[in-house]
Each structure stands twice: as structure tokens, then as C-alpha cells.
Coordinates of N, CA and C in Angstrom, one line a residue:
M1 N 0.8 -1.2 0.0 CA 0.0 0.0 0.0 C 0.9 1.2 0.0
K2 N 0.6 2.1 -0.9 CA 1.4 3.4 -1.0 C 0.8 4.4 -0.1
H3 N 1.8 5.2 0.5 CA 1.4 6.3 1.3 C 1.8 7.6 0.5
T4 N 0.8 8.4 0.2 CA 1.1 9.6 -0.5 C 0.9 10.8 0.4
T5 N 1.9 11.7 0.4 CA 1.8 12.9 1.2 C 1.0 14.0 0.4
Q6 N 0.6 15.0 1.1 CA -0.2 16.1 0.5 C 0.7 16.8 -0.5
Q7 N 2.0 17.0 -0.2 CA 2.9 17.6 -1.1 C 3.1 16.8 -2.4
H8 N 3.2 15.5 -2.2 CA 3.3 14.6 -3.4 C 2.0 14.7 -4.3
T9 N 0.9 14.7 -3.6 CA -0.4 14.9 -4.4 C -0.5 16.2 -5.1
K10 N 0.0 17.3 -4.4 CA 0.0 18.6 -5.1 C 0.9 18.6 -6.3
E11 N 2.1 18.0 -6.2 CA 3.0 17.9 -7.3 C 2.4 17.1 -8.4
T12 N 1.8 16.0 -8.1 CA 1.2 15.2 -9.1 C 0.1 15.9 -9.8
G13 N -0.8 16.6 -9.0 CA -1.9 17.4 -9.6 C -1.4 18.4 -10.6
S14 N -0.3 19.1 -10.2 CA 0.3 20.2 -11.0 C 0.8 19.6 -12.3
S15 N 1.5 18.4 -12.2 CA 2.0 17.8 -13.4 C 0.9 17.3 -14.3
M16 N -0.2 16.9 -13.7 CA -1.4 16.5 -14.6 C -1.9 17.6 -15.4
Y17 N -1.9 18.8 -14.9 CA -2.4 20.0 -15.7 C -1.3 20.3 -16.7
K18 N 0.0 20.1 -16.4 CA 1.0 20.4 -17.4 C 0.8 19.4 -18.6
K19 N 0.5 18.1 -18.2 CA 0.3 17.1 -19.3 C -0.9 17.4 -20.1
L20 N -2.0 17.9 -19.4 CA -3.2 18.3 -20.1 C -2.9 19.4 -21.1
A21 N -2.1 20.4 -20.7 CA -1.7 21.5 -21.6 C -0.9 21.0 -22.7
L22 N 0.1 20.1 -22.5 CA 0.9 19.5 -23.5 C 0.0 18.8 -24.5
M23 N -1.0 18.0 -24.0 CA -1.9 17.2 -24.8 C -2.7 18.2 -25.8
I24 N -3.1 19.3 -25.2 CA -3.9 20.2 -26.0 C -3.1 20.9 -27.1
V25 N -1.9 21.3 -26.7 CA -1.0 21.9 -27.7 C -0.6 20.9 -28.8
L26 N -0.2 19.7 -28.4 CA 0.1 18.7 -29.4 C -1.1 18.3 -30.3
S27 N -2.2 18.2 -29.7 CA -3.4 17.9 -30.5 C -3.7 19.0 -31.5
F28 N -3.6 20.3 -31.1 CA -3.8 21.4 -32.0 C -2.8 21.3 -33.2
V29 N -1.5 21.1 -32.9 CA -0.5 21.0 -33.9 C -0.9 19.8 -34.8
A30 N -1.2 18.7 -34.3 CA -1.6 17.5 -35.1 C -2.8 17.8 -36.0
M31 N -3.8 18.4 -35.4 CA -5.0 18.7 -36.2 C -4.7 19.7 -37.3
Y32 N -3.8 20.7 -37.0 CA -3.4 21.6 -38.0 C -2.7 20.9 -39.2
A33 N -1.8 20.0 -38.8 CA -1.0 19.3 -39.8 C -1.9 18.3 -40.6
L34 N -2.8 17.7 -39.9 CA -3.7 16.7 -40.6 C -4.6 17.4 -41.6
M35 N -4.8 18.7 -41.5 CA -5.7 19.4 -42.4 C -5.1 19.3 -43.9
Y36 N -3.8 19.0 -43.9 CA -3.2 19.0 -45.2 C -3.1 17.6 -45.8
A37 N -3.7 16.6 -45.1 CA -3.6 15.2 -45.6 C -4.2 15.0 -47.0
M38 N -5.1 15.8 -47.4 CA -5.7 15.7 -48.7 C -4.9 16.4 -49.8
V39 N -3.8 17.1 -49.5 CA -3.0 17.8 -50.5 C -2.0 16.8 -51.1
D40 N -2.0 16.7 -52.4 CA -1.2 15.7 -53.1 C 0.2 16.1 -53.3
V41 N 0.5 17.3 -53.4 CA 1.9 17.8 -53.6 C 2.3 18.8 -52.5
F42 N 3.5 18.6 -52.0 CA 4.0 19.4 -50.9 C 4.0 20.9 -51.3
A43 N 4.2 21.2 -52.5 CA 4.2 22.6 -53.0 C 2.9 23.2 -52.9
N44 N 1.8 22.4 -52.8 CA 0.4 23.0 -52.7 C 0.0 23.3 -51.3
I45 N 0.9 23.0 -50.3 CA 0.5 23.3 -48.9 C 0.7 24.8 -48.7
I46 N -0.4 25.5 -48.4 CA -0.4 26.9 -48.2 C -1.1 27.1 -46.8
P47 N -0.3 27.4 -45.8 CA -0.9 27.7 -44.5 C -1.9 28.8 -44.5
N48 N -3.0 28.7 -43.9 CA -4.0 29.8 -43.8 C -4.8 29.8 -42.5
I49 N -5.5 30.9 -42.3 CA -6.2 31.1 -41.1 C -7.4 30.1 -40.9
N50 N -8.0 29.6 -42.0 CA -9.1 28.7 -41.8 C -8.6 27.4 -41.2
Q51 N -7.4 26.9 -41.6 CA -6.8 25.7 -41.0 C -6.6 25.9 -39.5
F52 N -6.2 27.1 -39.1 CA -6.0 27.5 -37.7 C -7.4 27.4 -36.9
Y53 N -8.4 28.0 -37.5 CA -9.7 28.0 -36.9 C -10.2 26.5 -36.8
M54 N -10.1 25.7 -37.8 CA -10.5 24.3 -37.8 C -9.8 23.5 -36.8
A55 N -8.5 23.7 -36.7 CA -7.7 23.0 -35.7 C -8.2 23.3 -34.3
G56 N -8.4 24.6 -34.0 CA -8.9 25.0 -32.7 C -10.3 24.5 -32.5
L57 N -11.1 24.5 -33.5 CA -12.5 24.0 -33.4 C -12.5 22.5 -33.1
M58 N -11.6 21.7 -33.5 CA -11.5 20.3 -33.2 C -10.8 20.0 -31.9
T59 N -9.9 20.9 -31.5 CA -9.1 20.7 -30.2 C -9.9 21.1 -29.0
M60 N -10.7 22.1 -29.0 CA -11.4 22.5 -27.8 C -12.4 21.5 -27.3
P61 N -13.2 20.8 -28.1 CA -14.0 19.7 -27.6 C -13.2 18.6 -26.9
M62 N -12.0 18.4 -27.4 CA -11.1 17.4 -26.7 C -10.8 17.8 -25.3
L63 N -10.5 19.1 -25.1 CA -10.2 19.6 -23.8 C -11.5 19.5 -22.9
I64 N -12.6 19.9 -23.4 CA -13.8 19.8 -22.6 C -14.2 18.4 -22.3
I65 N -14.1 17.5 -23.2 CA -14.4 16.0 -23.0 C -13.4 15.4 -22.0
E66 N -12.2 15.7 -22.1 CA -11.1 15.2 -21.2 C -11.5 15.6 -19.8
L67 N -11.8 16.9 -19.6 CA -12.1 17.3 -18.2 C -13.4 16.8 -17.7
L68 N -14.4 16.6 -18.5 CA -15.7 16.1 -18.1 C -15.6 14.6 -17.8
V69 N -14.9 13.8 -18.6 CA -14.8 12.4 -18.5 C -13.8 12.0 -17.5
M70 N -12.6 12.6 -17.5 CA -11.5 12.3 -16.7 C -11.2 13.3 -15.6
G71 N -12.2 14.0 -15.2 CA -12.1 15.1 -14.2 C -11.5 14.7 -12.9
S72 N -11.7 13.4 -12.5 CA -11.1 13.0 -11.2 C -9.6 12.9 -11.2
M73 N -9.0 12.9 -12.4 CA -7.5 13.0 -12.5 C -7.0 14.4 -12.2
Y74 N -7.8 15.4 -12.3 CA -7.5 16.7 -12.2 C -8.1 17.2 -10.9
G75 N -7.4 17.4 -9.8 CA -7.9 17.6 -8.5 C -8.5 19.0 -8.2
N76 N -8.1 20.0 -9.0 CA -8.6 21.4 -8.7 C -9.9 21.7 -9.4
K77 N -11.0 21.5 -8.7 CA -12.3 21.6 -9.3 C -12.6 23.0 -9.8
K78 N -12.1 24.1 -9.2 CA -12.3 25.4 -9.7 C -11.5 25.6 -11.0
L79 N -10.3 25.1 -11.0 CA -9.5 25.2 -12.3 C -10.2 24.4 -13.4
N80 N -10.7 23.3 -13.0 CA -11.4 22.4 -14.0 C -12.6 23.2 -14.6
I81 N -13.4 23.8 -13.8 CA -14.6 24.6 -14.2 C -14.1 25.8 -15.1
S82 N -13.1 26.4 -14.7 CA -12.5 27.5 -15.5 C -12.0 27.1 -16.9
L83 N -11.4 25.9 -16.9 CA -10.9 25.4 -18.2 C -12.0 25.0 -19.1
V84 N -13.1 24.4 -18.5 CA -14.2 24.0 -19.3 C -14.9 25.3 -19.9
I85 N -15.1 26.3 -19.1 CA -15.7 27.5 -19.6 C -14.8 28.2 -20.6
T86 N -13.5 28.2 -20.4 CA -12.6 28.7 -21.4 C -12.6 27.9 -22.7
G87 N -12.7 26.6 -22.5 CA -12.8 25.8 -23.7 C -14.1 26.1 -24.5
F88 N -15.2 26.3 -23.8 CA -16.4 26.6 -24.5 C -16.3 28.0 -25.2
I89 N -15.7 28.9 -24.5 CA -15.6 30.3 -25.1 C -14.7 30.2 -26.4
A90 N -13.6 29.5 -26.2 CA -12.7 29.3 -27.4 C -13.4 28.6 -28.5
L91 N -14.1 27.6 -28.2 CA -14.9 26.8 -29.2 C -15.8 27.8 -30.0
I92 N -16.5 28.6 -29.3 CA -17.4 29.6 -29.9 C -16.7 30.6 -30.8
L93 N -15.5 31.0 -30.3 CA -14.7 32.0 -31.0 C -14.1 31.3 -32.3
F94 N -13.6 30.1 -32.2 CA -13.1 29.4 -33.4 C -14.3 29.2 -34.4
F95 N -15.4 28.8 -33.9 CA -16.6 28.5 -34.8 C -17.0 29.8 -35.4
T96 N -17.1 30.9 -34.7 CA -17.4 32.2 -35.3 C -16.4 32.6 -36.3
G97 N -15.1 32.4 -36.0 CA -14.1 32.8 -36.9 C -14.2 32.1 -38.2
I98 N -14.5 30.8 -38.2 CA -14.5 30.1 -39.5 C -15.8 30.4 -40.2
R99 N -16.9 30.6 -39.5 CA -18.2 30.9 -40.1 C -18.2 32.3 -40.7
Q100 N -17.6 33.3 -40.0 CA -17.6 34.7 -40.5 C -16.4 35.0 -41.4
Q101 N -15.5 34.0 -41.5 CA -14.2 34.2 -42.2 C -13.5 35.4 -41.7
A102 N -13.4 35.5 -40.4 CA -12.7 36.6 -39.8 C -11.2 36.6 -40.2
A103 N -10.7 37.7 -40.5 CA -9.3 37.9 -40.9 C -8.9 37.3 -42.2
V104 N -10.0 36.9 -43.0 CA -9.7 36.3 -44.3 C -10.1 37.3 -45.4
G105 N -9.2 37.8 -46.1 CA -9.4 38.7 -47.2 C -9.3 38.0 -48.6
D106 N -9.4 38.8 -49.7 CA -9.3 38.2 -51.0 C -8.0 37.4 -51.2
R107 N -6.9 38.0 -50.7 CA -5.6 37.4 -50.8 C -5.5 36.1 -50.1
E108 N -6.0 36.1 -48.8 CA -5.9 34.9 -48.0 C -6.8 33.8 -48.5
F109 N -7.9 34.1 -49.2 CA -8.9 33.1 -49.7 C -8.3 32.5 -50.9

């Protein structure tokens, strides 16, 4: 039977949030890169703001679902609620950005 101290639990909790942040960043990068899976020639890869919006739109639900399903892994309930709310706000902003084509002009399109 393992005995964990409060300090050990606090460090573990902090590292879990760091892992969550790393997961979200890596997921965002992966989603952004996977947007170009349908491009047949490397020369045709043109980074654009729509890909950014879509990557964010796909990543934010991952954050929300992770916290709702695996919330017991993350001990700070107030931080969890803040992250879920932030995730919903970001989701709405990414959705609005792609629907309104925010920051997309003729040249970017």
C-alpha cells in the first residue's frame, strides 16, 4: 500500500495539468498538420487562417471532454470549471471565426 503525502499529491496534480496543456498543444498541432492530408503535392501546402480555426474547433472539444470524463484525475475543481468555460468560449470563437471568415481577405482566400 502506498502512502502519499499532501505535497506529493499537489506535485502530481500540477504535473497532470501540465500534461493536459501539452496534450492540447500537441493535439492542436496534429489537427493543423492533418488538415493537409488531402493535399497531393507538398508545394500545394499553403498555411491559412481557416486551418487554424478548424484545428482549434477540433481541439477545444477534446479539452472539454477530457475534463468532463477524466475530471477525477485533475484535482482542482475550480480550475477544471474555469478550463471547461474557457474551452467553450474558445470553441465559440473558433466557430465564429470560421463561419464569419474573420481575418480572411481576398488574398488569403
